[in-house]
Short mmCIF file of C-alpha atoms in Angstrom, two decimals:
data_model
loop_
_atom_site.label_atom_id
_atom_site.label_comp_id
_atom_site.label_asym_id
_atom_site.label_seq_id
_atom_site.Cartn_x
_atom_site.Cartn_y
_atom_site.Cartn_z
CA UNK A 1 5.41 -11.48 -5.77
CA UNK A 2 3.22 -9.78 -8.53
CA UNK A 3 6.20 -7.99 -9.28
CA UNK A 4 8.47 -11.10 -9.03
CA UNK A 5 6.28 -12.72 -12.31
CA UNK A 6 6.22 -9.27 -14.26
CA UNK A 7 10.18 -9.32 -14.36
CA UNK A 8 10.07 -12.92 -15.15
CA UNK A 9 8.07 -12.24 -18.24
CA UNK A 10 9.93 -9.11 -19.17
CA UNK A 11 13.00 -11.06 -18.69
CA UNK A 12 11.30 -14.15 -20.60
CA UNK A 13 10.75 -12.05 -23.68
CA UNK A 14 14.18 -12.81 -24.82
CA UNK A 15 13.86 -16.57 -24.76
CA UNK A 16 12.94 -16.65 -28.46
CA UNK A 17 15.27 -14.98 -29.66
CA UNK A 18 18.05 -17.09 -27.67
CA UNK A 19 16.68 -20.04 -28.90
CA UNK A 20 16.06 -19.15 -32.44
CA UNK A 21 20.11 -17.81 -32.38
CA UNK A 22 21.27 -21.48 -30.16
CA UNK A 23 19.18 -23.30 -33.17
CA UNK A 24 20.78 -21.18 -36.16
CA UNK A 25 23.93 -21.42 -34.82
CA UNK A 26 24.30 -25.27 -34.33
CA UNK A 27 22.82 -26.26 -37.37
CA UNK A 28 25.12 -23.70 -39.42
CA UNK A 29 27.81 -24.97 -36.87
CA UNK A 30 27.14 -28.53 -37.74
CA UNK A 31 26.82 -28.62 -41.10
CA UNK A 32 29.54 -26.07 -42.12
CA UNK A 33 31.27 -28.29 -39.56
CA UNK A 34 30.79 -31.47 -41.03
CA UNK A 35 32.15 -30.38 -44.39
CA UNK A 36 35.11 -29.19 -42.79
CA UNK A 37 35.58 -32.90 -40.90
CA UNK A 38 35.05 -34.58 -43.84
CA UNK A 39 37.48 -32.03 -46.52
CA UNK A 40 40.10 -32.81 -43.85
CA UNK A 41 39.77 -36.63 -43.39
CA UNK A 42 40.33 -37.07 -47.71
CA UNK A 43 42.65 -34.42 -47.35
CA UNK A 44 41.30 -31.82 -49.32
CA UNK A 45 41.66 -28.26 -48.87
CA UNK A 46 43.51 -29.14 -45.52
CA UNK A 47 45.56 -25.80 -45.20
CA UNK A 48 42.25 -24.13 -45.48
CA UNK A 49 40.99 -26.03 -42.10
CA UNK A 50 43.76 -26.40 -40.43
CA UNK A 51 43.77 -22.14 -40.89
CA UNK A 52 39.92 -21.42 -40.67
CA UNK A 53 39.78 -23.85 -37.31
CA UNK A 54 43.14 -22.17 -35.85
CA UNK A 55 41.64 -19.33 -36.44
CA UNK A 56 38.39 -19.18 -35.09
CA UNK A 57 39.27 -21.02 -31.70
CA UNK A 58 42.32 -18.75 -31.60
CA UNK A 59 40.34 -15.43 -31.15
CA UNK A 60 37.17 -14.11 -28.71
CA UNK A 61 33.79 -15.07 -30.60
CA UNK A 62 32.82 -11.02 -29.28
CA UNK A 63 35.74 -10.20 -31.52
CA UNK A 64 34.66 -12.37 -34.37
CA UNK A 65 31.30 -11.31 -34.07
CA UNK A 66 31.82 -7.17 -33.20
CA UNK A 67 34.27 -7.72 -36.85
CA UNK A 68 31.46 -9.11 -38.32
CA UNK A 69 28.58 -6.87 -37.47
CA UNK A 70 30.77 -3.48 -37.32
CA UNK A 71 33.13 -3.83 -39.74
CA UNK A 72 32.98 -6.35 -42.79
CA UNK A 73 29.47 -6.34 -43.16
CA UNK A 74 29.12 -2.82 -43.87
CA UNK A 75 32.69 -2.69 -45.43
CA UNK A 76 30.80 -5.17 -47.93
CA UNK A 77 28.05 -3.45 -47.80
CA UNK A 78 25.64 -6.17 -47.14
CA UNK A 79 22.68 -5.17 -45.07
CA UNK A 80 22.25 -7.51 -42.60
CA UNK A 81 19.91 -8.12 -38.97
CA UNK A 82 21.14 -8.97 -35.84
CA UNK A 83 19.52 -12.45 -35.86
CA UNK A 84 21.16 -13.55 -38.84
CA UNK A 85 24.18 -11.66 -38.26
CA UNK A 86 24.52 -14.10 -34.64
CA UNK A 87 23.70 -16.82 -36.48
CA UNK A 88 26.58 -16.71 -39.03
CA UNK A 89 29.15 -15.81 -36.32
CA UNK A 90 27.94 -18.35 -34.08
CA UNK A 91 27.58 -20.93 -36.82
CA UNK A 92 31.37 -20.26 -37.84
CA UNK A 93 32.44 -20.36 -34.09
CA UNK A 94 30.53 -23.65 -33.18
CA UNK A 95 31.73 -24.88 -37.03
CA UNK A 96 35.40 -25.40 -36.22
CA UNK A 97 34.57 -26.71 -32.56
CA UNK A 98 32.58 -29.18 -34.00
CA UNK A 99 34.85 -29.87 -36.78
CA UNK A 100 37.92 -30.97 -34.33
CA UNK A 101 34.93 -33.07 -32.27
CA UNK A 102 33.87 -35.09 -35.15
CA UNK A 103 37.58 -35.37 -36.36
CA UNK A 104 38.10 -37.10 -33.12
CA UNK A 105 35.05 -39.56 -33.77
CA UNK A 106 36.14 -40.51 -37.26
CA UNK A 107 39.80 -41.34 -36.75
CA UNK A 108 38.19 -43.20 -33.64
CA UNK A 109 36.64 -45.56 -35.79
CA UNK A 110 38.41 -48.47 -37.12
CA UNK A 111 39.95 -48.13 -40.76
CA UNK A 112 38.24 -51.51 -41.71
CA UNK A 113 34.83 -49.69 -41.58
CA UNK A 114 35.76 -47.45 -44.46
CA UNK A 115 37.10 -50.71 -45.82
CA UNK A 116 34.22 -52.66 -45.92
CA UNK A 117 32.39 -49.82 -47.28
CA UNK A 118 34.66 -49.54 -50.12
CA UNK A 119 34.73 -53.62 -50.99
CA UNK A 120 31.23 -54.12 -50.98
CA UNK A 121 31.34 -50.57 -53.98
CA UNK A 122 29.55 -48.04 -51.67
CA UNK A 123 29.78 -44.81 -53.16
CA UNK A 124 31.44 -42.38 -50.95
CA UNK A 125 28.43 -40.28 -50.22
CA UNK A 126 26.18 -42.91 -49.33
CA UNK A 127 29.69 -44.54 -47.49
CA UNK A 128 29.45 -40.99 -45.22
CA UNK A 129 25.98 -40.52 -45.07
CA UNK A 130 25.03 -44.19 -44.00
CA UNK A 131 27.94 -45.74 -42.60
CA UNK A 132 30.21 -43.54 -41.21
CA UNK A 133 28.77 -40.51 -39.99
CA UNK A 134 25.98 -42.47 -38.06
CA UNK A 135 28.55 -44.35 -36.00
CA UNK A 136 30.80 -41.14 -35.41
CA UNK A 137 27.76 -39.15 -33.88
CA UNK A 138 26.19 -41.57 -32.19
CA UNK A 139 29.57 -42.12 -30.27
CA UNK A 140 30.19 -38.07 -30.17
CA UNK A 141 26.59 -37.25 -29.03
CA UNK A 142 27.94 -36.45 -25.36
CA UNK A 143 30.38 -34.18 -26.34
CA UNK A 144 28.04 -32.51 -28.94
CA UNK A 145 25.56 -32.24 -26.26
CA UNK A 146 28.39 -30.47 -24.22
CA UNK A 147 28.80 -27.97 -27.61
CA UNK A 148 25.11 -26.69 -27.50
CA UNK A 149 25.25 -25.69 -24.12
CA UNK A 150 28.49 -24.33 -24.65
CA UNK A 151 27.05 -22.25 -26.99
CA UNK A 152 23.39 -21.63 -25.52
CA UNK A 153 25.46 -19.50 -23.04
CA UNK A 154 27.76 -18.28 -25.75
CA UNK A 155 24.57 -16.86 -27.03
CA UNK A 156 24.18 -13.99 -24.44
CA UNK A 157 27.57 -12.05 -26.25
CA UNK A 158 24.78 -11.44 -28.59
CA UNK A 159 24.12 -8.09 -26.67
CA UNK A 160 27.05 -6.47 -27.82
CA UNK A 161 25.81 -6.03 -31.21
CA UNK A 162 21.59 -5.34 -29.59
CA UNK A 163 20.31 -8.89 -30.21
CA UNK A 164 17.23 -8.93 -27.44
CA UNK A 165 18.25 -12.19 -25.73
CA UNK A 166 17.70 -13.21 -22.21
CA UNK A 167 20.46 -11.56 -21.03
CA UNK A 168 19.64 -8.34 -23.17
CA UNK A 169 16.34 -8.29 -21.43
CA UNK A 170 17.63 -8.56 -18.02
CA UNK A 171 20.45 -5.94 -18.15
CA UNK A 172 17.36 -3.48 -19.84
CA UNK A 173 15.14 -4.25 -16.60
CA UNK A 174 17.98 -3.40 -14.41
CA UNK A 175 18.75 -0.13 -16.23
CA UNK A 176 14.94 0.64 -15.81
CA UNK A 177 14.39 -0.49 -12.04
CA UNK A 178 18.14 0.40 -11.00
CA UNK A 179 18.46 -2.81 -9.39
CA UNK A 180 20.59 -6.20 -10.95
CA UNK A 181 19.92 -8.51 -8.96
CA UNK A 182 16.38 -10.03 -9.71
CA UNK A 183 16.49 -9.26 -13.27
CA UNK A 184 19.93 -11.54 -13.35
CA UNK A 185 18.80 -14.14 -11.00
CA UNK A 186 16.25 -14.81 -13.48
CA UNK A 187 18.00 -14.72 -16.15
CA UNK A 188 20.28 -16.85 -14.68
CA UNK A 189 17.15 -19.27 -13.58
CA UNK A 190 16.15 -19.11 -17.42
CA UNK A 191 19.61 -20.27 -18.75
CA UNK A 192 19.80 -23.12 -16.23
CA UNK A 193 16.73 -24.60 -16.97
CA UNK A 194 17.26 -24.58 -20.95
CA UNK A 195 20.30 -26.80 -20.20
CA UNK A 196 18.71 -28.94 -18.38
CA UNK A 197 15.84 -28.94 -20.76
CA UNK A 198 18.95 -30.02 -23.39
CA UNK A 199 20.85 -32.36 -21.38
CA UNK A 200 16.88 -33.99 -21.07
CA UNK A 201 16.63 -33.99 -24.78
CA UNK A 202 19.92 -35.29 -25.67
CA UNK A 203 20.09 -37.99 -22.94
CA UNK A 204 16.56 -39.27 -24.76
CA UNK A 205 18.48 -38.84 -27.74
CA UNK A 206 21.14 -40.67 -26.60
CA UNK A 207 18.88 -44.13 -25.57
CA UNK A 208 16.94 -43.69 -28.65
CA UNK A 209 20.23 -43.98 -30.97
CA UNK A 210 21.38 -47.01 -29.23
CA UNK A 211 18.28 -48.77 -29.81
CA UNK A 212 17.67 -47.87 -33.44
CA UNK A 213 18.86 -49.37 -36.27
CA UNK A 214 19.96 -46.74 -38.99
CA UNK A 215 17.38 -46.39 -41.39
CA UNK A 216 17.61 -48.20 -44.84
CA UNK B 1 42.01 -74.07 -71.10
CA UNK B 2 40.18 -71.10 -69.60
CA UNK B 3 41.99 -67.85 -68.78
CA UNK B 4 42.94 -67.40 -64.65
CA UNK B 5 40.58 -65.55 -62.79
CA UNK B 6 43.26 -63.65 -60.79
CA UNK B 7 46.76 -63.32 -62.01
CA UNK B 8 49.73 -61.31 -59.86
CA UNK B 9 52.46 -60.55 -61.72
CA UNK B 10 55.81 -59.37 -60.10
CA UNK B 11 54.18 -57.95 -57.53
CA UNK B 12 56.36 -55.80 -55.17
CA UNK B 13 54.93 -54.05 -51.99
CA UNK B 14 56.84 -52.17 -49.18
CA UNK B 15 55.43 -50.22 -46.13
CA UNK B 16 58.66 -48.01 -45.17
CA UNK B 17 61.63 -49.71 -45.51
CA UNK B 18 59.77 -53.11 -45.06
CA UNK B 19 59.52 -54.92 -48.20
CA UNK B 20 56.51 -57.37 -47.91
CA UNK B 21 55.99 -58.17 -51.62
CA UNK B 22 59.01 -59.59 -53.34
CA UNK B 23 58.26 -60.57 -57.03
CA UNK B 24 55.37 -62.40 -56.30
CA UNK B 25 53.95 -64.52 -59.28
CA UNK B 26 50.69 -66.40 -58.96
CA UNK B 27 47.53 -67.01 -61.27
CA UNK B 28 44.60 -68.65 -59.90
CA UNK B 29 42.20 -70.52 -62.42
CA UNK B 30 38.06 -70.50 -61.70
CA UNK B 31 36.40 -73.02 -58.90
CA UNK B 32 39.63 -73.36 -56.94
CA UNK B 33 40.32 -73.23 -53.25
CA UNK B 34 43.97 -71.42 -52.57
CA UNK B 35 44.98 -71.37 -48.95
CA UNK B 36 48.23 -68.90 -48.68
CA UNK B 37 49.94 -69.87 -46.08
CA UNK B 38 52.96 -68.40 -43.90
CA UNK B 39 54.20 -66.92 -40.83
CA UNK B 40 52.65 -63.57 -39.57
CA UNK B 41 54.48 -60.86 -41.89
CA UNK B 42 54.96 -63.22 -44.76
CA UNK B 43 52.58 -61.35 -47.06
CA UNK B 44 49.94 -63.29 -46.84
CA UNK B 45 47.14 -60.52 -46.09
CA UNK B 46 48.86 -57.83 -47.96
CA UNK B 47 48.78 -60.28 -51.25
CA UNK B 48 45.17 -60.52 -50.58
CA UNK B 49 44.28 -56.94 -50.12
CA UNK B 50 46.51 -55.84 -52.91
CA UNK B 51 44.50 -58.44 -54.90
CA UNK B 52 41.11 -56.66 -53.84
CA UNK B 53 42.53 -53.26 -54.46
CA UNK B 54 42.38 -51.77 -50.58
CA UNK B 55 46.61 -51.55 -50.92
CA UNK B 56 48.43 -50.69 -54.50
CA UNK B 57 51.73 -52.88 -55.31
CA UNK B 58 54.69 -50.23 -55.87
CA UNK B 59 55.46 -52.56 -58.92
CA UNK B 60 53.89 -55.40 -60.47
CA UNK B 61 50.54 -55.93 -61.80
CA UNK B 62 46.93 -57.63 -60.61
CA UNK B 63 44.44 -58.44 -62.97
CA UNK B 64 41.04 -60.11 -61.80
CA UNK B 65 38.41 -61.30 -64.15
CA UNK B 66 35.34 -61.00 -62.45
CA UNK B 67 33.63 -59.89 -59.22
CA UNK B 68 35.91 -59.65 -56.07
CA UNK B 69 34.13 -60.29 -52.37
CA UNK B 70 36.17 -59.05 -49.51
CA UNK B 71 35.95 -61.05 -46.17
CA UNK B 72 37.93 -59.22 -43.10
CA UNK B 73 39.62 -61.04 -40.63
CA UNK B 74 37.57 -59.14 -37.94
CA UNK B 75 34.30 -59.20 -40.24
CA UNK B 76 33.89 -55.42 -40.14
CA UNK B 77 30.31 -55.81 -39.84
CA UNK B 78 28.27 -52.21 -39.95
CA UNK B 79 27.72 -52.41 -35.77
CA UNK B 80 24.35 -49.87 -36.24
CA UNK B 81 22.85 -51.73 -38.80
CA UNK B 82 20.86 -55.05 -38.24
CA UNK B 83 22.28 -58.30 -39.83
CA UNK B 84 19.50 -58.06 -42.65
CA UNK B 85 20.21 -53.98 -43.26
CA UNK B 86 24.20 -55.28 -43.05
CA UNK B 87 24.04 -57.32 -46.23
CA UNK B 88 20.85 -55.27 -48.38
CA UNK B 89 22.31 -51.93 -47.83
CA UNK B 90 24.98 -52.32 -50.43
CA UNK B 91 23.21 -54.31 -52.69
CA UNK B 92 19.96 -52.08 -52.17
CA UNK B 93 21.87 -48.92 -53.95
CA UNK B 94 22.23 -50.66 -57.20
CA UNK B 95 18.76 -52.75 -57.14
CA UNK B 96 15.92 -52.67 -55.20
CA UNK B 97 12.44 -54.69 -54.82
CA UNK B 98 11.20 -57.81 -53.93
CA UNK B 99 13.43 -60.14 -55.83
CA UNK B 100 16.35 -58.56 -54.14
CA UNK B 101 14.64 -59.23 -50.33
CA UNK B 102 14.23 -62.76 -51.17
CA UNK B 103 17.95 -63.52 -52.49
CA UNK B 104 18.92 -62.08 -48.92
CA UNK B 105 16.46 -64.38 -47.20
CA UNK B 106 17.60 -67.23 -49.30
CA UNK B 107 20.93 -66.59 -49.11
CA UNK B 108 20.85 -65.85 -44.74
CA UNK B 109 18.68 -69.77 -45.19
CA UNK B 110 21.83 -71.13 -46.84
CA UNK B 111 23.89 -69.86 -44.28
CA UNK B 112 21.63 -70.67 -41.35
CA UNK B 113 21.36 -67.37 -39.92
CA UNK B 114 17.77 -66.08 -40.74
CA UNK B 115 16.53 -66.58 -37.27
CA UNK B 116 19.21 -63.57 -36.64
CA UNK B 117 18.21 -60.99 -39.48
CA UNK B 118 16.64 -58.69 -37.11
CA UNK B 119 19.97 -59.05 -34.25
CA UNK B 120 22.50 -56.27 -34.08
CA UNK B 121 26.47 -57.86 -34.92
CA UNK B 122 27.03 -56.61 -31.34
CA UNK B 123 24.95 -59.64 -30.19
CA UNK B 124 26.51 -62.52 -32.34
CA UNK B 125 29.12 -64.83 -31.92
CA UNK B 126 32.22 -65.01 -33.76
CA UNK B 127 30.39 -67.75 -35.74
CA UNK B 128 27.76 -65.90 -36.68
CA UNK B 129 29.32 -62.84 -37.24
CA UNK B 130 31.39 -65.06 -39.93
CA UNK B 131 27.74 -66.17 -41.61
CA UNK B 132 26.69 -62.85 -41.79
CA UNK B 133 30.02 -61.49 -43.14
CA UNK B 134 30.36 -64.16 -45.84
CA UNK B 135 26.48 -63.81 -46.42
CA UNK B 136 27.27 -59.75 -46.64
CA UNK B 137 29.95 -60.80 -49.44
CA UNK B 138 27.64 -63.14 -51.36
CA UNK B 139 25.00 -60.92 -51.81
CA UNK B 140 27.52 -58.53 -54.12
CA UNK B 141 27.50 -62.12 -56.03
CA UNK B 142 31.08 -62.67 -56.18
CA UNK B 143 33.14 -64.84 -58.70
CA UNK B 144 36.02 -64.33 -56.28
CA UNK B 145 36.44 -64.44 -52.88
CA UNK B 146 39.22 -63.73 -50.71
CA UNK B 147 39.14 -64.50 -47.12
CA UNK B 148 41.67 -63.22 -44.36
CA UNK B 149 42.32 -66.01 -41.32
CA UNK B 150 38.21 -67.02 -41.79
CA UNK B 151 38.96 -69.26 -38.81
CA UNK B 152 40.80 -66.80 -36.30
CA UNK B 153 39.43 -66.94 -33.17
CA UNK B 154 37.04 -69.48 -33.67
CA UNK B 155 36.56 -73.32 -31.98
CA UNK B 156 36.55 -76.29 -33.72
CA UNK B 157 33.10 -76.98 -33.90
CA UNK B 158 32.71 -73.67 -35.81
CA UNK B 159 35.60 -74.07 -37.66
CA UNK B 160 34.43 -77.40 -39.42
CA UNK B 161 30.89 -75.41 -40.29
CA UNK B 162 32.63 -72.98 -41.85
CA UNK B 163 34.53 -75.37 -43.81
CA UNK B 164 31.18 -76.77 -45.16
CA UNK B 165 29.90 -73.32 -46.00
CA UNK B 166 32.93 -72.19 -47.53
CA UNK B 167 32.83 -75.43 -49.56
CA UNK B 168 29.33 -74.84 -50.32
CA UNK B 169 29.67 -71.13 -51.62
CA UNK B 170 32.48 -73.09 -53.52
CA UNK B 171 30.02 -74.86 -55.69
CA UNK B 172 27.95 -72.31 -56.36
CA UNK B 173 31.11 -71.57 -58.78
CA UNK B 174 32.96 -69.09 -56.25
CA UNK B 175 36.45 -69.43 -56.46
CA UNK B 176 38.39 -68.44 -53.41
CA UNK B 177 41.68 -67.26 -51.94
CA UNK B 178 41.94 -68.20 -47.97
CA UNK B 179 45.15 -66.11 -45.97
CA UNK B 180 45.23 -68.36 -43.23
CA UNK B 181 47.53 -69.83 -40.27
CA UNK B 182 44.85 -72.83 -39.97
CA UNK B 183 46.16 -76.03 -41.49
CA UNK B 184 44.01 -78.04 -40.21
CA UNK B 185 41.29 -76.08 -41.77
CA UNK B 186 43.60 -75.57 -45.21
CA UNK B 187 44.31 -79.14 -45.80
CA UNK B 188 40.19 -79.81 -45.23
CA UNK B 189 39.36 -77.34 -48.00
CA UNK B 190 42.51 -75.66 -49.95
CA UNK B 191 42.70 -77.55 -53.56
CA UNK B 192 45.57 -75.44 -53.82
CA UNK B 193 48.32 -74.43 -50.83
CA UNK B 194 50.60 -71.64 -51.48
CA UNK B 195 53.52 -71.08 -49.21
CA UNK B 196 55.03 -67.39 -48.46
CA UNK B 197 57.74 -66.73 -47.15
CA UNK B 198 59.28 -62.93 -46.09
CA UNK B 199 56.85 -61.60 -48.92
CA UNK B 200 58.31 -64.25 -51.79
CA UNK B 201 56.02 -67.60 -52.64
CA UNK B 202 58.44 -70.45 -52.20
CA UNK B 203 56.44 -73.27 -52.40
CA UNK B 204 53.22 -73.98 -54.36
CA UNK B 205 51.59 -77.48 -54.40
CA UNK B 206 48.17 -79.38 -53.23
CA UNK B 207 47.78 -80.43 -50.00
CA UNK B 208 47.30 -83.94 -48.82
CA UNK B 209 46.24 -84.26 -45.15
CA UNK B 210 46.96 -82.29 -42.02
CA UNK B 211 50.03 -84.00 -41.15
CA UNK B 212 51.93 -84.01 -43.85
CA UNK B 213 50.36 -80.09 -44.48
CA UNK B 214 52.19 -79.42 -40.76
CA UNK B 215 55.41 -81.20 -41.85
CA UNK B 216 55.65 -79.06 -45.05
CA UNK B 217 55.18 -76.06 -43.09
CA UNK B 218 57.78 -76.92 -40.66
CA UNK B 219 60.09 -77.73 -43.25
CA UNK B 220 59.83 -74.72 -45.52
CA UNK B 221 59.68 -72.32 -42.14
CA UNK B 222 61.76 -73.90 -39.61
CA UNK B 223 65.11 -71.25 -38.67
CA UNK B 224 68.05 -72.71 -39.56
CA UNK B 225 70.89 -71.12 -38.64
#
C-alpha cells in the first residue's frame, strides 16, 4: 500500500505541469480564437481563417507540435522551453476549434441583436464585448466545457517533445519499476478526476451565468 | 414653414430580383404621427429601416434631421441584461452619473414599468417588453421614432395603452413613423396614413375613423382581376 501512495505522488508530480499547459493553452486558444470568430463574422481577413482553421484541424496536433518544437523554432532560431512551446501549439490547436464553436454561437443569435446594438449607436467594441459575446458564451459554455477536456487529455502528447506531465511521469515510473500497469492506472485515475473536477466547475459556471445579469 | 424632419426621395430598394422600393417619395414634418400601411411585402418595414439606416436604398436618397429611435417589431431586448441595464447601457457610454439614473427612473415612471427594472425581458409580457423597448428608445432622446407593427401580437387592452403612451411620447415633441397592419390602432393615433402598395406609396391622406380606415384599405388593396 506504502508503495501504492509513493507511485501516486511520483506520478502526481506531473499534475502542475498539465495544468499549467491545459490553462495556457485555453486561454491562448480562446482568445486567439475569439479574434479569429470575430475577423470572420465582419469578414475580414476571411481567406486567412478559413486557411489557418482548415489547417490546423486538418493535421495531428503531435505533428503541429513535433514541427514546432523540432523544426521552426530552431530554424528561427528562437530559444524556446517546453512549457511555452505546448502552450503555443496547444493554444493554436484549441484556437481554430474554438473559433468554428463560437462561429456557431454567433450566427445562432438573431440578426436583430446586432441591430439593436447598432440603433441605439453602440460602438462595435463595446457592441462585442457587452452584448454579443456574453450571450454567445453563455449559450456555448457546454460545448466549451467539452473543448477543455478535449484538450486536458490532448495535453499528455506533450511527452513527445519531454514536457513532465502526468503521463510523462507515469511512463518514467514504468521504465524504472518495469511494470505499466499501476503507474498508468493512476495516471489514468488522475486524468479522470481533473474532468470531473472541470465538468464541476463549469456546471457551477453554468448556473451562475444564468442567474447573473452582465455587468454594467 | 419648418423644414421635414425625414424626407425619402426616389427611393429604390431590391433584395435579388425583388424590387421592394419603387420611387418612393415622402417627407414627414415634426410632431406628426405617420402610420404606413400595406399588405405584408409592400415595403412598409424596409421604408422604415432604410429610413434608420440598418438597409441602404440602391437609389434614392434619406435625409433625417434629428435623432432617430429604432423600435423592432420583436423588441430585441438585450435577454442578459436587466430591464434597467437594457435602457442605461447605451446611454451610460456617452454619459454617466446621477442625473442620467434618474432620467431612466423617470422615464421607466412614465411608462409604468419601474416596479420591473430589476426583471430579466425573459420574464415580461409582450406589453411590457413594448414599455421597456420604447423606454430603451427614449432614453437615446429621440426626435424621431420609427416603430415596426408596435401592436403585433398584442390584445386589445394592451394595444389601447400603448396607444396612450405612444401619444404621450408624442407630446413630448417625438415625431413618429408606425409600419403597421393595425387599423384600428392607426386610425386611433396616425395624424397621417400612408398607403404602400408592391413597394410604391399610392395613397397618402389622414385618417378618419376605423371604418372608413378599413374601407380605404380594402379599396386601394382588394385583387381585381
Amino acid at each position: 500500500m506504502e508503495e501504492f501512495f509513493s507511485d501516486c505522488v511520483y506520478v502526481g508530480r506531473g499534475i502542475s505541469f498539465t495544468l499549467q499547459l491545459l490553462t495556457g493553452g485555453f486561454f491562448l486558444g480562446i482568445t486567439f480564437g475569439t479574434v479569429l470568430a470575430i475577423l470572420r463574422h465582419n469578414g475580414i481577413c476571411t481567406p486567412f481563417v478559413k486557411g489557418f482553421v482548415s489547417l490546423v484541424r486538418g493535421t495531428p496536433l503531435m505533428l503541429q507540435m513535433s514541427l514546432l518544437y523540432f523544426a521552426v523554432l530552431p530554424l528561427l532560431n528562437i530559444p524556446m522551453e517546453v512549457l511555452s512551446t505546448g502552450i503555443l501549439s496547444f493554444g493554436m490547436n484549441s484556437a481554430a476549434y474554438v473559433a468554428e464553436i463560437l462561429r456557431g454561437g454567433i450566427e445562432s443569435l438573431p440578426k436583430g441583436q446586432f441591430e439593436a446594438a447598432q440603433t441605439l449607436g453602440i460602438p462595435r467594441f463595446y457592441m462585442w464585448r457587452d452584448i454579443i459575446l456574453p450571450q454567445v458564451v453563455r449559450n456555448i459554455f457546454p460545448t466549451l466545457i467539452n473543448e477543455i477536456i478535449a484538450l486536458l487529455k490532448e495535453t499528455a502528447l506533450i511527452s513527445v517533445i519531454g514536457g513532465m506531465d502526468i503521463m510523462r511521469a507515469s511512463q518514467m515510473l514504468s521504465a524504472e519499476q518495469f511494470s505499466y500497469f499501476t503507474p498508468l492506472c493512476i495516471a489514468g485515475g488522475y486524468y479522470y478526476i481533473l474532468v470531473l473536477l472541470i465538468e464541476k466547475i463549469g456546471r457551477k459556471f453554468e448556473r451562475a451565468s444564468h442567474h447573473r445579469p452582465a455587468g454594467l | 414653414m419648418s423644414a421635414p424632419l425625414i424626407t425619402v426621395q426616389q427611393a429604390y430598394k431590391s433584395f435579388g430580383t425583388v424590387r421592394v422600393l419603387e420611387a418612393v417619395d415622402l417627407t414627414i414634418k415634426a410632431h406628426s404621427i405617420v402610420g404606413l400601411v400595406g399588405p405584408s411585402g409592400s415595403g412598409k418595414s424596409t421604408l422604415l429601416r432604410c429610413i434608420q439606416g440598418l438597409d441602404t436604398l440602391d437609389a434614392g436618397g434619406v435625409t433625417c434631421r434629428g435623432k432617430v429611435g429604432f423600435m423592432f417589431q420583436d423588441f430585441q431586448l438585450f435577454p442578459h441584461m436587466t430591464v434597467l441595464q437594457n435602457i442605461l447601457y447605451a446611454p451610460r457610454l456617452k454619459e454617466k452619473g446621477a442625473a442620467l439614473e434618474q432620467r431612466a427612473q423617470k422615464v421607466l415612471e412614465q411608462l409604468k414599468i419601474s416596479a420591473k427594472s430589476s426583471v430579466f425581458p425573459m420574464h415580461l409580457s409582450g406589453g411590457q417588453k413594448q414599455r421597456v423597448a420604447l423606454a430603451r428608445c427614449l432614453m437615446g432622446q429621440p426626435d424621431i421614432l420609427l416603430c415596426d407593427e408596435p401592436t403585433s401580437g398584442l390584445d386589445i387592452v394592451t394595444t389601447t395603452e400603448v396607444v396612450s403612451l405612444l401619444q404621450s411620447v408624442c407630446a413630448l415633441g417625438v415625431t413618429m413613423v408606425l409600419a403597421s397592419h393595425d387599423l384600428e390602432f392607426l386610425a386611433q393615433i396616425a395624424t397621417r396614413v400612408v398607403f404602400l402598395k408592391e413597394g410604391h406609396v399610392v395613397a397618402d391622406e389622414e385618417p378618419c375613423d376605423t371604418s372608413s380606415l378599413k374601407e380605404r384599405y380594402t379599396t386601394i388593396f382588394s385583387h381585381k382581376e
